[in-house]
Amino acid sequence: MAVAAKDIAISAKGIHKVFNPGAEEEVIALQDINLEIEASEFISLIGPSGCGKSTLMRLVGDLIQPTAGELLVNGKMPARARLDRDYGMVFQAATLYEWRSVTKNVQLPLEIMGYSKSERQKRAQAMLEMVELGAFANHFPWQLSGGMQQRVAIARALAFDPSVLLMDEPFGALDEFTRERMNLELLKIWEQTRKTIIFVTHSIAEAVFLSNRIVVMSPRPGRITEIVRNTLPYPRDFNTRNDPAYHDLVANVRDLLRDAVGSLSADPSSGEYVSAQGAD
């Protein structure tokens, strides 16, 4: 019996990105990036500061364009995918409008896209319920904690039902306890929606806890040095972090980063790492 072809959500072939080409301040950000991401996968990008993780995500989101190579999103050029609203984006800062209620913030992309008032209200409420903020619909961002604001940002990104969710260190500014809870919330959302997620993080522990696969990147110019398949079963919960297999994967990814970066110091309890030569 023939095996059905897998749906590829993101395809990157020979991607290069150079900023200020030909100038004295030329920077080769990415070099020869080859990556395929299947539909509904949860992929984490991890590497030292300045390695091009966010640059790669911005290329996928059509915020910038590659210098060379071919990049497809759901079989389309990124510009077409953006126009077709194929992806939502969540960044480290929630970037909510303080003068708009939580509901109005979630409704914003729907307003821009011309949804009717009733459909906006229905969709926004459904998304707020998904992120467990239904009771806070009429609050304002300044009345919410940082973790709650990030949940509003996720609800907003999902409001128009994109197939791909791009997340650039969305929990990096949160305290450790809130961050772990947000990891759990995000996994619940992913298990419900099966969106394709590309997640940028500096945390080894976070990448291992969340992902199907972990893409390890080298210092600039950014290259993919290894792709680690995560064998931890879903669903995952707080107990997952006590599993010896989890700790083995964290150690494996840390070793791969050490090989990629050179001299690293790490806090084994947190899974965070820093370059001994400094960031960026």
PDB file of C-alpha atoms in Angstrom:
ATOM      1  CA  MET A   1       0.000   0.000   0.000  1.00  0.00           C
ATOM      2  CA  ALA A   2       1.374   3.406  -0.936  1.00  0.00           C
ATOM      3  CA  VAL A   3       2.313   5.770   1.881  1.00  0.00           C
ATOM      4  CA  ALA A   4       0.483   9.111   1.744  1.00  0.00           C
ATOM      5  CA  ALA A   5       2.724  12.110   1.195  1.00  0.00           C
ATOM      6  CA  LYS A   6       3.126  14.296   4.261  1.00  0.00           C
ATOM      7  CA  ASP A   7       1.806  17.846   4.129  1.00  0.00           C
ATOM      8  CA  ILE A   8       4.704  20.289   4.296  1.00  0.00           C
ATOM      9  CA  ALA A   9       3.767  23.593   5.915  1.00  0.00           C
ATOM     10  CA  ILE A  10       7.188  25.277   5.651  1.00  0.00           C
ATOM     11  CA  SER A  11       9.911  24.494   3.122  1.00  0.00           C
ATOM     12  CA  ALA A  12      13.255  26.300   3.185  1.00  0.00           C
ATOM     13  CA  LYS A  13      15.886  25.377   0.589  1.00  0.00           C
ATOM     14  CA  GLY A  14      19.322  27.002   0.473  1.00  0.00           C
ATOM     15  CA  ILE A  15      18.183  30.109   2.331  1.00  0.00           C
ATOM     16  CA  HIS A  16      20.759  32.867   2.744  1.00  0.00           C
ATOM     17  CA  LYS A  17      20.153  36.223   4.376  1.00  0.00           C
ATOM     18  CA  VAL A  18      22.663  39.062   4.150  1.00  0.00           C
ATOM     19  CA  PHE A  19      22.029  42.484   5.663  1.00  0.00           C
ATOM     20  CA  ASN A  20      23.667  45.502   4.006  1.00  0.00           C
ATOM     21  CA  PRO A  21      25.182  43.414   1.180  1.00  0.00           C
ATOM     22  CA  GLY A  22      28.352  44.879  -0.271  1.00  0.00           C
ATOM     23  CA  ALA A  23      28.644  47.535   2.429  1.00  0.00           C
ATOM     24  CA  GLU A  24      31.341  47.784   5.064  1.00  0.00           C
ATOM     25  CA  GLU A  25      28.780  46.790   7.702  1.00  0.00           C
ATOM     26  CA  GLU A  26      27.618  43.712   5.748  1.00  0.00           C
ATOM     27  CA  VAL A  27      26.297  40.948   8.022  1.00  0.00           C
ATOM     28  CA  ILE A  28      25.725  37.362   6.894  1.00  0.00           C
ATOM     29  CA  ALA A  29      22.843  36.399   9.170  1.00  0.00           C
ATOM     30  CA  LEU A  30      21.856  33.022   7.693  1.00  0.00           C
ATOM     31  CA  GLN A  31      23.707  30.637   5.438  1.00  0.00           C
ATOM     32  CA  ASP A  32      22.425  27.570   3.579  1.00  0.00           C
ATOM     33  CA  ILE A  33      19.312  26.936   5.663  1.00  0.00           C
ATOM     34  CA  ASN A  34      17.483  23.768   4.612  1.00  0.00           C
ATOM     35  CA  LEU A  35      14.433  22.803   6.624  1.00  0.00           C
ATOM     36  CA  GLU A  36      11.050  21.161   6.106  1.00  0.00           C
ATOM     37  CA  ILE A  37       8.315  21.483   8.714  1.00  0.00           C
ATOM     38  CA  GLU A  38       5.276  19.262   8.458  1.00  0.00           C
ATOM     39  CA  ALA A  39       1.773  20.583   9.010  1.00  0.00           C
ATOM     40  CA  SER A  40       0.813  20.504  12.712  1.00  0.00           C
ATOM     41  CA  GLU A  41       4.401  20.129  13.909  1.00  0.00           C
ATOM     42  CA  PHE A  42       5.676  22.076  16.909  1.00  0.00           C
ATOM     43  CA  ILE A  43       9.227  23.166  16.058  1.00  0.00           C
ATOM     44  CA  SER A  44      11.596  25.101  18.320  1.00  0.00           C
ATOM     45  CA  LEU A  45      14.560  27.103  17.041  1.00  0.00           C
ATOM     46  CA  ILE A  46      17.387  27.368  19.559  1.00  0.00           C
ATOM     47  CA  GLY A  47      20.894  28.795  19.410  1.00  0.00           C
ATOM     48  CA  PRO A  48      23.099  31.577  20.766  1.00  0.00           C
ATOM     49  CA  SER A  49      22.024  35.214  20.590  1.00  0.00           C
ATOM     50  CA  GLY A  50      22.601  36.610  17.127  1.00  0.00           C
ATOM     51  CA  CYS A  51      22.467  33.233  15.362  1.00  0.00           C
ATOM     52  CA  GLY A  52      19.513  34.175  13.165  1.00  0.00           C
ATOM     53  CA  LYS A  53      16.600  32.413  14.879  1.00  0.00           C
ATOM     54  CA  SER A  54      14.358  35.451  14.756  1.00  0.00           C
ATOM     55  CA  THR A  55      15.629  36.334  11.284  1.00  0.00           C
ATOM     56  CA  LEU A  56      14.525  32.926  10.015  1.00  0.00           C
ATOM     57  CA  MET A  57      11.105  33.402  11.606  1.00  0.00           C
ATOM     58  CA  ARG A  58      10.750  36.844  10.047  1.00  0.00           C
ATOM     59  CA  LEU A  59      11.591  35.406   6.651  1.00  0.00           C
ATOM     60  CA  VAL A  60       8.787  32.870   7.064  1.00  0.00           C
ATOM     61  CA  GLY A  61       6.441  35.682   8.114  1.00  0.00           C
ATOM     62  CA  ASP A  62       7.388  37.837   5.092  1.00  0.00           C
ATOM     63  CA  LEU A  63       8.604  40.631   7.345  1.00  0.00           C
ATOM     64  CA  ILE A  64      11.921  40.486   5.483  1.00  0.00           C
ATOM     65  CA  GLN A  65      12.980  38.693   2.295  1.00  0.00           C
ATOM     66  CA  PRO A  66      15.797  36.167   1.733  1.00  0.00           C
ATOM     67  CA  THR A  67      18.921  37.135  -0.183  1.00  0.00           C
ATOM     68  CA  ALA A  68      18.957  33.728  -1.885  1.00  0.00           C
ATOM     69  CA  GLY A  69      17.145  30.410  -1.754  1.00  0.00           C
ATOM     70  CA  GLU A  70      13.536  29.254  -1.906  1.00  0.00           C
ATOM     71  CA  LEU A  71      11.052  29.595   0.921  1.00  0.00           C
ATOM     72  CA  LEU A  72       7.465  28.317   0.747  1.00  0.00           C
ATOM     73  CA  VAL A  73       4.630  28.553   3.269  1.00  0.00           C
ATOM     74  CA  ASN A  74       1.821  26.079   2.603  1.00  0.00           C
ATOM     75  CA  GLY A  75       3.217  25.713  -0.899  1.00  0.00           C
ATOM     76  CA  LYS A  76       3.119  29.477  -1.535  1.00  0.00           C
ATOM     77  CA  MET A  77       5.580  32.318  -1.508  1.00  0.00           C
ATOM     78  CA  PRO A  78       5.605  34.005   1.925  1.00  0.00           C
ATOM     79  CA  ALA A  79       4.108  37.213   0.491  1.00  0.00           C
ATOM     80  CA  ARG A  80       1.136  35.259  -0.844  1.00  0.00           C
ATOM     81  CA  ALA A  81       0.795  33.345   2.424  1.00  0.00           C
ATOM     82  CA  ARG A  82       0.738  36.634   4.337  1.00  0.00           C
ATOM     83  CA  LEU A  83      -1.981  38.034   2.088  1.00  0.00           C
ATOM     84  CA  ASP A  84      -3.917  34.800   2.558  1.00  0.00           C
ATOM     85  CA  ARG A  85      -3.634  35.189   6.365  1.00  0.00           C
ATOM     86  CA  ASP A  86      -1.879  31.844   6.693  1.00  0.00           C
ATOM     87  CA  TYR A  87      -0.082  32.775   9.889  1.00  0.00           C
ATOM     88  CA  GLY A  88      -0.405  34.627  13.147  1.00  0.00           C
ATOM     89  CA  MET A  89       2.507  36.071  15.123  1.00  0.00           C
ATOM     90  CA  VAL A  90       3.277  36.403  18.828  1.00  0.00           C
ATOM     91  CA  PHE A  91       6.350  38.298  20.038  1.00  0.00           C
ATOM     92  CA  GLN A  92       8.093  38.693  23.393  1.00  0.00           C
ATOM     93  CA  ALA A  93       6.124  41.866  24.103  1.00  0.00           C
ATOM     94  CA  ALA A  94       2.367  41.369  24.011  1.00  0.00           C
ATOM     95  CA  THR A  95       1.965  44.732  22.189  1.00  0.00           C
ATOM     96  CA  LEU A  96      -1.623  45.222  23.280  1.00  0.00           C
ATOM     97  CA  TYR A  97      -3.415  48.550  22.951  1.00  0.00           C
ATOM     98  CA  GLU A  98      -3.904  49.866  26.491  1.00  0.00           C
ATOM     99  CA  TRP A  99      -7.038  51.834  25.578  1.00  0.00           C
ATOM    100  CA  ARG A 100      -8.787  48.822  24.077  1.00  0.00           C
ATOM    101  CA  SER A 101     -10.425  46.152  26.201  1.00  0.00           C
ATOM    102  CA  VAL A 102      -9.151  42.589  26.085  1.00  0.00           C
ATOM    103  CA  THR A 103     -11.986  41.667  23.719  1.00  0.00           C
ATOM    104  CA  LYS A 104     -11.283  44.641  21.462  1.00  0.00           C
ATOM    105  CA  ASN A 105      -7.597  43.713  21.311  1.00  0.00           C
ATOM    106  CA  VAL A 106      -8.450  40.189  20.210  1.00  0.00           C
ATOM    107  CA  GLN A 107     -10.938  41.523  17.679  1.00  0.00           C
ATOM    108  CA  LEU A 108      -8.453  43.918  16.061  1.00  0.00           C
ATOM    109  CA  PRO A 109      -7.267  41.658  13.199  1.00  0.00           C
ATOM    110  CA  LEU A 110     -10.868  40.645  12.572  1.00  0.00           C
ATOM    111  CA  GLU A 111     -11.843  44.309  12.238  1.00  0.00           C
ATOM    112  CA  ILE A 112      -9.052  44.855   9.736  1.00  0.00           C
ATOM    113  CA  MET A 113     -10.194  41.805   7.770  1.00  0.00           C
ATOM    114  CA  GLY A 114     -13.806  43.015   7.636  1.00  0.00           C
ATOM    115  CA  TYR A 115     -15.528  40.459   9.857  1.00  0.00           C
ATOM    116  CA  SER A 116     -19.021  41.432  10.982  1.00  0.00           C
ATOM    117  CA  LYS A 117     -19.502  42.716  14.532  1.00  0.00           C
ATOM    118  CA  SER A 118     -21.328  39.574  15.631  1.00  0.00           C
ATOM    119  CA  GLU A 119     -18.684  37.300  14.139  1.00  0.00           C
ATOM    120  CA  ARG A 120     -15.912  39.345  15.797  1.00  0.00           C
ATOM    121  CA  GLN A 121     -17.590  39.047  19.172  1.00  0.00           C
ATOM    122  CA  LYS A 122     -18.219  35.332  18.758  1.00  0.00           C
ATOM    123  CA  ARG A 123     -14.699  34.558  17.590  1.00  0.00           C
ATOM    124  CA  ALA A 124     -12.991  36.716  20.225  1.00  0.00           C
ATOM    125  CA  GLN A 125     -14.969  35.152  23.052  1.00  0.00           C
ATOM    126  CA  ALA A 126     -14.177  31.654  21.804  1.00  0.00           C
ATOM    127  CA  MET A 127     -10.450  32.447  21.715  1.00  0.00           C
ATOM    128  CA  LEU A 128     -10.523  34.009  25.170  1.00  0.00           C
ATOM    129  CA  GLU A 129     -12.231  30.910  26.520  1.00  0.00           C
ATOM    130  CA  MET A 130      -9.524  28.782  24.909  1.00  0.00           C
ATOM    131  CA  VAL A 131      -6.788  30.697  26.746  1.00  0.00           C
ATOM    132  CA  GLU A 132      -8.873  30.673  29.963  1.00  0.00           C
ATOM    133  CA  LEU A 133      -9.530  34.421  29.996  1.00  0.00           C
ATOM    134  CA  GLY A 134     -13.221  34.448  29.204  1.00  0.00           C
ATOM    135  CA  ALA A 135     -13.993  36.203  32.490  1.00  0.00           C
ATOM    136  CA  PHE A 136     -11.557  39.018  31.645  1.00  0.00           C
ATOM    137  CA  ALA A 137     -13.077  40.039  28.308  1.00  0.00           C
ATOM    138  CA  ASN A 138     -13.971  43.545  29.489  1.00  0.00           C
ATOM    139  CA  HIS A 139     -10.739  44.213  31.364  1.00  0.00           C
ATOM    140  CA  PHE A 140      -7.934  46.345  29.976  1.00  0.00           C
ATOM    141  CA  PRO A 141      -4.333  45.190  29.431  1.00  0.00           C
ATOM    142  CA  TRP A 142      -2.983  47.257  32.330  1.00  0.00           C
ATOM    143  CA  GLN A 143      -5.260  45.265  34.652  1.00  0.00           C
ATOM    144  CA  LEU A 144      -3.644  41.945  33.667  1.00  0.00           C
ATOM    145  CA  SER A 145      -0.439  40.189  34.663  1.00  0.00           C
ATOM    146  CA  GLY A 146       2.331  39.655  32.109  1.00  0.00           C
ATOM    147  CA  GLY A 147       1.320  36.044  31.570  1.00  0.00           C
ATOM    148  CA  MET A 148      -2.307  36.999  31.059  1.00  0.00           C
ATOM    149  CA  GLN A 149      -1.307  39.667  28.534  1.00  0.00           C
ATOM    150  CA  GLN A 150       0.634  37.047  26.575  1.00  0.00           C
ATOM    151  CA  ARG A 151      -2.432  34.813  26.554  1.00  0.00           C
ATOM    152  CA  VAL A 152      -4.414  37.698  25.076  1.00  0.00           C
ATOM    153  CA  ALA A 153      -1.716  38.075  22.406  1.00  0.00           C
ATOM    154  CA  ILE A 154      -2.006  34.357  21.588  1.00  0.00           C
ATOM    155  CA  ALA A 155      -5.796  34.639  21.410  1.00  0.00           C
ATOM    156  CA  ARG A 156      -5.441  37.596  19.025  1.00  0.00           C
ATOM    157  CA  ALA A 157      -2.994  35.675  16.817  1.00  0.00           C
ATOM    158  CA  LEU A 158      -5.417  32.743  16.609  1.00  0.00           C
ATOM    159  CA  ALA A 159      -8.568  34.839  16.139  1.00  0.00           C
ATOM    160  CA  PHE A 160      -8.635  34.552  12.334  1.00  0.00           C
ATOM    161  CA  ASP A 161      -7.713  30.833  12.404  1.00  0.00           C
ATOM    162  CA  PRO A 162      -4.262  30.870  10.756  1.00  0.00           C
ATOM    163  CA  SER A 163      -2.683  27.513   9.969  1.00  0.00           C
ATOM    164  CA  VAL A 164       0.785  28.603  11.155  1.00  0.00           C
ATOM    165  CA  LEU A 165       1.677  30.303  14.429  1.00  0.00           C
ATOM    166  CA  LEU A 166       5.037  32.124  14.658  1.00  0.00           C
ATOM    167  CA  MET A 167       6.224  32.745  18.230  1.00  0.00           C
ATOM    168  CA  ASP A 168       9.387  34.748  18.891  1.00  0.00           C
ATOM    169  CA  GLU A 169      10.434  34.229  22.540  1.00  0.00           C
ATOM    170  CA  PRO A 170       6.886  34.913  23.754  1.00  0.00           C
ATOM    171  CA  PHE A 171       7.605  33.903  27.356  1.00  0.00           C
ATOM    172  CA  GLY A 172      11.149  35.242  27.671  1.00  0.00           C
ATOM    173  CA  ALA A 173      10.187  38.148  29.948  1.00  0.00           C
ATOM    174  CA  LEU A 174       8.115  36.051  32.373  1.00  0.00           C
ATOM    175  CA  ASP A 175       9.201  34.631  35.716  1.00  0.00           C
ATOM    176  CA  GLU A 176      10.056  30.928  35.784  1.00  0.00           C
ATOM    177  CA  PHE A 177       6.797  29.743  37.398  1.00  0.00           C
ATOM    178  CA  THR A 178       4.595  31.758  35.028  1.00  0.00           C
ATOM    179  CA  ARG A 179       6.687  30.609  32.078  1.00  0.00           C
ATOM    180  CA  GLU A 180       6.186  26.941  32.954  1.00  0.00           C
ATOM    181  CA  ARG A 181       2.444  27.475  33.285  1.00  0.00           C
ATOM    182  CA  MET A 182       2.366  29.262  29.929  1.00  0.00           C
ATOM    183  CA  ASN A 183       4.206  26.311  28.386  1.00  0.00           C
ATOM    184  CA  LEU A 184       1.394  24.063  29.598  1.00  0.00           C
ATOM    185  CA  GLU A 185      -1.266  26.449  28.306  1.00  0.00           C
ATOM    186  CA  LEU A 186       0.412  26.635  24.906  1.00  0.00           C
ATOM    187  CA  LEU A 187       0.586  22.846  24.623  1.00  0.00           C
ATOM    188  CA  LYS A 188      -3.131  22.619  25.429  1.00  0.00           C
ATOM    189  CA  ILE A 189      -3.887  25.140  22.684  1.00  0.00           C
ATOM    190  CA  TRP A 190      -1.663  23.288  20.215  1.00  0.00           C
ATOM    191  CA  GLU A 191      -3.299  19.942  21.053  1.00  0.00           C
ATOM    192  CA  GLN A 192      -6.732  21.506  20.489  1.00  0.00           C
ATOM    193  CA  THR A 193      -5.947  23.375  17.283  1.00  0.00           C
ATOM    194  CA  ARG A 194      -3.038  21.422  15.733  1.00  0.00           C
ATOM    195  CA  LYS A 195      -1.559  24.595  14.304  1.00  0.00           C
ATOM    196  CA  THR A 196       1.930  24.432  12.865  1.00  0.00           C
ATOM    197  CA  ILE A 197       4.073  26.284  15.428  1.00  0.00           C
ATOM    198  CA  ILE A 198       7.565  27.718  14.998  1.00  0.00           C
ATOM    199  CA  PHE A 199       8.840  28.757  18.413  1.00  0.00           C
ATOM    200  CA  VAL A 200      12.030  30.762  19.047  1.00  0.00           C
ATOM    201  CA  THR A 201      13.559  30.338  22.503  1.00  0.00           C
ATOM    202  CA  HIS A 202      16.832  30.639  24.418  1.00  0.00           C
ATOM    203  CA  SER A 203      15.709  27.996  26.919  1.00  0.00           C
ATOM    204  CA  ILE A 204      16.803  24.400  26.334  1.00  0.00           C
ATOM    205  CA  ALA A 205      14.290  23.204  28.931  1.00  0.00           C
ATOM    206  CA  GLU A 206      11.438  25.027  27.195  1.00  0.00           C
ATOM    207  CA  ALA A 207      12.383  23.730  23.750  1.00  0.00           C
ATOM    208  CA  VAL A 208      12.523  20.133  24.991  1.00  0.00           C
ATOM    209  CA  PHE A 209       9.258  20.415  26.914  1.00  0.00           C
ATOM    210  CA  LEU A 210       7.274  21.847  24.005  1.00  0.00           C
ATOM    211  CA  SER A 211       8.590  20.547  20.720  1.00  0.00           C
ATOM    212  CA  ASN A 212       8.269  17.664  18.306  1.00  0.00           C
ATOM    213  CA  ARG A 213      11.679  18.635  16.948  1.00  0.00           C
ATOM    214  CA  ILE A 214      14.380  21.032  18.101  1.00  0.00           C
ATOM    215  CA  VAL A 215      16.408  22.884  15.474  1.00  0.00           C
ATOM    216  CA  VAL A 216      19.873  23.700  16.821  1.00  0.00           C
ATOM    217  CA  MET A 217      21.611  26.667  15.157  1.00  0.00           C
ATOM    218  CA  SER A 218      25.231  27.824  15.091  1.00  0.00           C
ATOM    219  CA  PRO A 219      26.598  31.293  15.843  1.00  0.00           C
ATOM    220  CA  ARG A 220      26.455  33.825  13.008  1.00  0.00           C
ATOM    221  CA  PRO A 221      26.366  33.133  10.175  1.00  0.00           C
ATOM    222  CA  GLY A 222      23.472  31.008  11.331  1.00  0.00           C
ATOM    223  CA  ARG A 223      23.386  27.442  10.092  1.00  0.00           C
ATOM    224  CA  ILE A 224      21.361  24.437  11.191  1.00  0.00           C
ATOM    225  CA  THR A 225      23.849  22.149  12.914  1.00  0.00           C
ATOM    226  CA  GLU A 226      21.425  19.506  14.164  1.00  0.00           C
ATOM    227  CA  ILE A 227      17.726  18.652  14.266  1.00  0.00           C
ATOM    228  CA  VAL A 228      16.745  16.659  17.356  1.00  0.00           C
ATOM    229  CA  ARG A 229      13.585  14.572  17.245  1.00  0.00           C
ATOM    230  CA  ASN A 230      11.803  14.669  20.579  1.00  0.00           C
ATOM    231  CA  THR A 231      10.532  11.236  21.633  1.00  0.00           C
ATOM    232  CA  LEU A 232       8.745  12.393  24.789  1.00  0.00           C
ATOM    233  CA  PRO A 233       5.075  11.400  24.528  1.00  0.00           C
ATOM    234  CA  TYR A 234       2.162  13.817  24.553  1.00  0.00           C
ATOM    235  CA  PRO A 235       0.269  15.024  26.508  1.00  0.00           C
ATOM    236  CA  ARG A 236       2.999  16.556  28.645  1.00  0.00           C
ATOM    237  CA  ASP A 237       2.562  18.024  32.116  1.00  0.00           C
ATOM    238  CA  PHE A 238       4.599  19.120  35.131  1.00  0.00           C
ATOM    239  CA  ASN A 239       5.632  15.498  35.721  1.00  0.00           C
ATOM    240  CA  THR A 240       7.282  15.396  32.289  1.00  0.00           C
ATOM    241  CA  ARG A 241      10.089  17.551  33.673  1.00  0.00           C
ATOM    242  CA  ASN A 242      10.870  14.793  36.207  1.00  0.00           C
ATOM    243  CA  ASP A 243      11.176  12.094  33.534  1.00  0.00           C
ATOM    244  CA  PRO A 244      14.770  10.842  33.085  1.00  0.00           C
ATOM    245  CA  ALA A 245      14.178  10.878  29.311  1.00  0.00           C
ATOM    246  CA  TYR A 246      13.432  14.601  29.551  1.00  0.00           C
ATOM    247  CA  HIS A 247      16.693  15.271  31.368  1.00  0.00           C
ATOM    248  CA  ASP A 248      18.577  13.150  28.830  1.00  0.00           C
ATOM    249  CA  LEU A 249      17.171  15.250  25.977  1.00  0.00           C
ATOM    250  CA  VAL A 250      18.032  18.501  27.766  1.00  0.00           C
ATOM    251  CA  ALA A 251      21.602  17.242  28.238  1.00  0.00           C
ATOM    252  CA  ASN A 252      21.790  16.162  24.590  1.00  0.00           C
ATOM    253  CA  VAL A 253      20.643  19.541  23.266  1.00  0.00           C
ATOM    254  CA  ARG A 254      23.026  21.324  25.647  1.00  0.00           C
ATOM    255  CA  ASP A 255      25.921  19.226  24.327  1.00  0.00           C
ATOM    256  CA  LEU A 256      24.950  20.022  20.751  1.00  0.00           C
ATOM    257  CA  LEU A 257      24.870  23.729  21.566  1.00  0.00           C
ATOM    258  CA  ARG A 258      28.230  23.452  23.278  1.00  0.00           C
ATOM    259  CA  ASP A 259      29.628  21.864  20.137  1.00  0.00           C
ATOM    260  CA  ALA A 260      28.038  24.569  17.967  1.00  0.00           C
ATOM    261  CA  VAL A 261      29.016  27.555  20.084  1.00  0.00           C
ATOM    262  CA  GLY A 262      32.258  26.461  21.684  1.00  0.00           C
ATOM    263  CA  SER A 263      32.709  27.426  25.303  1.00  0.00           C
ATOM    264  CA  LEU A 264      29.371  27.485  27.111  1.00  0.00           C
ATOM    265  CA  SER A 265      28.352  27.841  30.702  1.00  0.00           C
ATOM    266  CA  ALA A 266      24.933  26.598  31.701  1.00  0.00           C
ATOM    267  CA  ASP A 267      22.686  26.375  34.710  1.00  0.00           C
ATOM    268  CA  PRO A 268      21.722  22.670  34.662  1.00  0.00           C
ATOM    269  CA  SER A 269      18.688  23.252  36.875  1.00  0.00           C
ATOM    270  CA  SER A 270      17.046  25.770  34.560  1.00  0.00           C
ATOM    271  CA  GLY A 271      18.140  24.576  31.145  1.00  0.00           C
ATOM    272  CA  GLU A 272      19.170  28.149  30.264  1.00  0.00           C
ATOM    273  CA  TYR A 273      22.523  28.762  28.634  1.00  0.00           C
ATOM    274  CA  VAL A 274      24.761  31.716  27.950  1.00  0.00           C
ATOM    275  CA  SER A 275      27.823  32.033  25.777  1.00  0.00           C
ATOM    276  CA  ALA A 276      31.029  32.456  27.725  1.00  0.00           C
ATOM    277  CA  GLN A 277      31.964  35.049  25.095  1.00  0.00           C
ATOM    278  CA  GLY A 278      28.803  37.059  25.698  1.00  0.00           C
ATOM    279  CA  ALA A 279      25.530  37.546  23.833  1.00  0.00           C
ATOM    280  CA  ASP A 280      25.023  38.923  20.341  1.00  0.00           C
TER     281      ASP A 280
END
